[in-house]
Amino acid sequence: DADVTQTPRNRITKTGKRIMLECSQTKGHDRMYWYRQDPGLGLRLIYYSFDVKDINKGEISDGYSVSRQAQAKFSLSLESAIPNQTALYFCATSDPDGRDTQYFGPGTRLTVL
Amino acid sequence: AQSVTQLDSHVSVSEGTPVLLRCNYSSSYSPSLFWYVQHPNKGLQLLLKYTSAATLVKGINGFEAEFKKSETSFHLTKPSAHMSDAAEYFCVVRAAGGTSYGKLTFGQGTILTVHP
């Protein structure tokens, strides 16, 4: 079984709709991250959480919100989706002291029409 | 502050020839550096990482990278390309201090094409 899972894997929605992307991990890591990937731009950090009570904005948090429901779960929400939020979204985790590798989920491809 | 620049957006090689993917970084602290690979329609897989130990780092699938502090570079190499190496490669720097401790900054990616 995968250590980091994301649901859904693909989603098509319309402008103005509320969307939630979910991430679960079985690695026991405290730190979790949400990124979006756009062609030619690499991955950019949306939000990150160093533990259940610690949530921080990344470089492109506008239009997004997150919820850390438990150590193992970190959800990303688009309150009112817009077309330029069409992208590939990745969740990642890392170990508590932050010195080790970030482990990525398989990604969620979101299309906003 | 930290940043990563991948010097080539596309690299094309023939099967069996060497691969060189170039990466330069800047970091306010001694960095940790990574190379990730993303095959089409797949997630990101770690190839190798540098975390202040040996400057020549060996990774999976025959890849290696050398950390050169004087040149602020972390180029990825492989002696002989295989068709299965065709993918997009990301150079990544991890913040080692300050308020951004633990956060990753990604390069723009290099698409590697391997011709028969």
Short mmCIF file of C-alpha atoms in Angstrom, two decimals:
data_model
loop_
_atom_site.label_atom_id
_atom_site.label_comp_id
_atom_site.label_asym_id
_atom_site.label_seq_id
_atom_site.Cartn_x
_atom_site.Cartn_y
_atom_site.Cartn_z
CA ASP A 1 0.00 0.00 0.00
CA ALA A 2 1.13 3.52 -0.77
CA ASP A 3 2.49 5.57 2.14
CA VAL A 4 0.90 8.81 0.92
CA THR A 5 -2.48 8.68 -0.77
CA GLN A 6 -4.52 11.40 -2.41
CA THR A 7 -8.18 11.46 -3.33
CA PRO A 8 -9.55 12.05 -5.83
CA ARG A 9 -6.88 11.36 -8.46
CA ASN A 10 -8.73 13.33 -11.10
CA ARG A 11 -11.46 15.94 -10.82
CA ILE A 12 -13.24 18.19 -13.27
CA THR A 13 -15.34 20.98 -11.82
CA LYS A 14 -16.89 24.30 -12.76
CA THR A 15 -15.96 27.83 -11.85
CA GLY A 16 -17.35 28.82 -8.46
CA LYS A 17 -17.67 25.34 -7.04
CA ARG A 18 -16.13 24.32 -3.73
CA ILE A 19 -13.61 21.51 -4.01
CA MET A 20 -11.77 19.50 -1.37
CA LEU A 21 -8.67 17.43 -2.05
CA GLU A 22 -7.69 14.93 0.59
CA CYS A 23 -4.35 13.51 1.64
CA SER A 24 -3.62 10.65 4.02
CA GLN A 25 -0.30 9.21 5.12
CA THR A 26 0.80 6.13 7.00
CA LYS A 27 4.41 7.20 7.52
CA GLY A 28 3.80 8.69 10.95
CA HIS A 29 5.28 12.02 9.91
CA ASP A 30 4.28 15.22 11.65
CA ARG A 31 4.97 17.50 8.68
CA MET A 32 2.67 17.68 5.68
CA TYR A 33 2.62 19.90 2.61
CA TRP A 34 0.45 20.85 -0.34
CA TYR A 35 2.01 21.85 -3.66
CA ARG A 36 0.69 22.65 -7.09
CA GLN A 37 2.55 21.90 -10.28
CA ASP A 38 2.20 23.95 -13.44
CA PRO A 39 4.17 23.33 -16.64
CA GLY A 40 7.50 25.16 -16.62
CA LEU A 41 7.12 26.32 -13.03
CA GLY A 42 8.08 23.25 -11.03
CA LEU A 43 6.20 22.71 -7.78
CA ARG A 44 5.09 25.64 -5.65
CA LEU A 45 4.16 25.42 -1.99
CA ILE A 46 0.56 26.28 -1.11
CA TYR A 47 0.35 25.42 2.60
CA TYR A 48 2.33 23.40 5.08
CA SER A 49 1.71 22.01 8.54
CA PHE A 50 4.42 21.05 11.01
CA ASP A 51 1.93 19.43 13.37
CA VAL A 52 -1.82 19.28 13.95
CA LYS A 53 -1.92 22.72 15.57
CA ASP A 54 0.58 24.42 13.28
CA ILE A 55 -0.51 25.51 9.80
CA ASN A 56 1.36 27.99 7.65
CA LYS A 57 0.87 29.69 4.32
CA GLY A 58 3.24 28.90 1.51
CA GLU A 59 4.16 31.08 -1.43
CA ILE A 60 0.80 30.81 -3.25
CA SER A 61 -1.93 30.38 -0.61
CA ASP A 62 -4.46 32.87 -1.99
CA GLY A 63 -7.69 31.13 -2.97
CA TYR A 64 -6.89 28.03 -0.92
CA SER A 65 -7.49 26.84 2.62
CA VAL A 66 -6.41 23.74 4.51
CA SER A 67 -7.47 21.59 7.42
CA ARG A 68 -5.26 19.25 9.45
CA GLN A 69 -7.82 16.85 10.85
CA ALA A 70 -5.27 14.50 12.39
CA GLN A 71 -1.58 13.73 12.17
CA ALA A 72 -2.30 11.52 9.18
CA LYS A 73 -4.75 13.73 7.30
CA PHE A 74 -4.30 17.07 5.57
CA SER A 75 -7.01 18.47 3.27
CA LEU A 76 -6.80 21.28 0.73
CA SER A 77 -9.92 23.26 -0.16
CA LEU A 78 -10.73 25.60 -2.99
CA GLU A 79 -13.67 27.63 -1.66
CA SER A 80 -14.64 28.99 -5.07
CA ALA A 81 -12.67 27.37 -7.85
CA ILE A 82 -11.42 29.43 -10.79
CA PRO A 83 -9.87 28.27 -14.08
CA ASN A 84 -6.31 29.33 -13.20
CA GLN A 85 -6.42 26.81 -10.36
CA THR A 86 -6.34 24.08 -12.99
CA ALA A 87 -3.16 22.19 -12.09
CA LEU A 88 -1.66 19.02 -10.70
CA TYR A 89 -1.72 19.03 -6.90
CA PHE A 90 0.67 17.06 -4.73
CA CYS A 91 0.63 16.26 -1.05
CA ALA A 92 3.90 15.43 0.71
CA THR A 93 5.14 14.46 4.16
CA SER A 94 8.48 14.66 5.90
CA ASP A 95 9.91 13.36 9.13
CA PRO A 96 9.69 15.36 12.36
CA ASP A 97 13.07 17.04 12.34
CA GLY A 98 12.68 18.12 8.73
CA ARG A 99 16.09 16.91 7.64
CA ASP A 100 14.91 13.89 5.74
CA THR A 101 13.26 13.38 2.40
CA GLN A 102 9.81 14.64 1.52
CA TYR A 103 7.62 11.81 0.31
CA PHE A 104 5.05 12.67 -2.31
CA GLY A 105 1.61 11.33 -3.06
CA PRO A 106 0.59 10.37 -6.60
CA GLY A 107 -1.04 13.71 -7.31
CA THR A 108 -4.54 14.98 -8.06
CA ARG A 109 -5.22 16.43 -11.48
CA LEU A 110 -7.80 19.21 -11.12
CA THR A 111 -9.49 20.91 -14.05
CA VAL A 112 -11.67 23.97 -13.47
CA LEU A 113 -13.89 24.84 -16.42
CA ALA B 1 16.13 33.08 1.06
CA GLN B 2 16.82 30.26 -1.34
CA SER B 3 16.37 29.56 -5.01
CA VAL B 4 17.11 26.94 -7.61
CA THR B 5 17.83 27.35 -11.31
CA GLN B 6 17.82 24.46 -13.71
CA LEU B 7 19.82 25.68 -16.63
CA ASP B 8 18.12 23.61 -19.34
CA SER B 9 14.39 23.18 -19.78
CA HIS B 10 14.93 20.32 -22.26
CA VAL B 11 17.83 17.90 -22.77
CA SER B 12 17.94 15.34 -25.55
CA VAL B 13 20.42 12.46 -25.66
CA SER B 14 20.84 9.19 -27.50
CA GLU B 15 20.51 5.90 -25.68
CA GLY B 16 23.89 4.82 -24.30
CA THR B 17 25.35 8.34 -24.18
CA PRO B 18 26.02 10.36 -21.01
CA VAL B 19 23.40 12.50 -19.33
CA LEU B 20 24.09 15.88 -17.72
CA LEU B 21 21.31 17.92 -16.11
CA ARG B 22 22.51 21.19 -14.65
CA CYS B 23 21.36 22.85 -11.45
CA ASN B 24 22.55 25.94 -9.60
CA TYR B 25 21.26 27.02 -6.23
CA SER B 26 21.44 29.83 -3.74
CA SER B 27 20.83 29.47 -0.03
CA SER B 28 21.42 31.55 3.08
CA TYR B 29 22.37 28.43 5.02
CA SER B 30 24.23 25.22 4.25
CA PRO B 31 21.67 23.56 2.04
CA SER B 32 20.30 20.10 1.59
CA LEU B 33 19.82 19.33 -2.08
CA PHE B 34 17.74 16.75 -3.86
CA TRP B 35 16.97 15.47 -7.31
CA TYR B 36 13.49 14.10 -7.96
CA VAL B 37 12.23 12.41 -11.12
CA GLN B 38 8.69 12.47 -12.46
CA HIS B 39 7.69 10.02 -15.16
CA PRO B 40 4.66 10.89 -17.29
CA ASN B 41 1.44 10.81 -15.28
CA LYS B 42 3.30 9.72 -12.18
CA GLY B 43 4.22 11.27 -8.85
CA LEU B 44 7.67 12.40 -7.79
CA GLN B 45 10.34 9.88 -6.88
CA LEU B 46 13.53 10.71 -5.03
CA LEU B 47 16.67 10.01 -7.06
CA LEU B 48 19.28 11.18 -4.58
CA LYS B 49 20.00 13.69 -1.85
CA TYR B 50 22.91 15.66 -0.42
CA THR B 51 22.78 16.50 3.29
CA SER B 52 26.32 17.68 4.13
CA ALA B 53 28.07 14.32 4.04
CA ALA B 54 30.01 13.15 0.95
CA THR B 55 29.91 15.69 -1.86
CA LEU B 56 29.53 13.00 -4.52
CA VAL B 57 26.15 11.42 -4.03
CA LYS B 58 25.02 8.23 -5.68
CA GLY B 59 21.36 7.60 -6.29
CA ILE B 60 19.08 5.07 -7.84
CA ASN B 61 19.22 3.84 -11.45
CA GLY B 62 22.87 4.79 -11.92
CA PHE B 63 22.45 8.51 -11.34
CA GLU B 64 24.85 10.58 -9.30
CA ALA B 65 25.35 14.24 -8.45
CA GLU B 66 28.24 16.28 -7.10
CA PHE B 67 27.78 19.13 -4.66
CA LYS B 68 30.20 21.95 -5.49
CA LYS B 69 29.94 24.73 -2.95
CA SER B 70 32.38 27.04 -4.78
CA GLU B 71 30.23 26.84 -7.91
CA THR B 72 26.88 26.61 -6.05
CA SER B 73 26.04 23.70 -8.33
CA PHE B 74 24.50 20.26 -7.96
CA HIS B 75 24.53 18.76 -11.45
CA LEU B 76 22.98 15.36 -12.11
CA THR B 77 24.83 12.85 -14.27
CA LYS B 78 24.53 9.33 -15.59
CA PRO B 79 27.21 7.61 -17.69
CA SER B 80 24.84 5.89 -20.09
CA ALA B 81 21.24 6.88 -20.78
CA HIS B 82 18.48 4.33 -20.99
CA MET B 83 15.13 4.75 -22.69
CA SER B 84 13.44 4.42 -19.30
CA ASP B 85 15.26 7.56 -18.10
CA ALA B 86 12.99 9.73 -20.23
CA ALA B 87 11.15 11.88 -17.68
CA GLU B 88 11.13 15.30 -16.05
CA TYR B 89 13.77 15.98 -13.42
CA PHE B 90 13.57 18.50 -10.60
CA CYS B 91 16.42 19.94 -8.59
CA VAL B 92 15.29 20.93 -5.11
CA VAL B 93 16.87 22.86 -2.23
CA ARG B 94 15.69 22.53 1.35
CA ALA B 95 15.87 25.44 3.76
CA ALA B 96 18.32 24.61 6.54
CA GLY B 97 17.56 27.51 8.83
CA GLY B 98 15.51 30.58 9.56
CA THR B 99 11.75 30.77 9.45
CA SER B 100 11.63 28.58 6.34
CA TYR B 101 13.35 25.64 7.98
CA GLY B 102 12.40 22.38 6.27
CA LYS B 103 10.65 23.92 3.28
CA LEU B 104 11.54 22.87 -0.25
CA THR B 105 12.10 25.12 -3.24
CA PHE B 106 11.83 23.45 -6.63
CA GLY B 107 13.58 24.24 -9.85
CA GLN B 108 11.52 24.66 -12.99
CA GLY B 109 12.25 21.15 -14.20
CA THR B 110 14.28 19.63 -17.05
CA ILE B 111 12.60 17.31 -19.51
CA LEU B 112 14.96 14.54 -20.59
CA THR B 113 14.31 12.90 -23.94
CA VAL B 114 16.20 9.73 -24.86
CA HIS B 115 16.42 8.73 -28.52
CA PRO B 116 16.99 5.15 -29.67
#
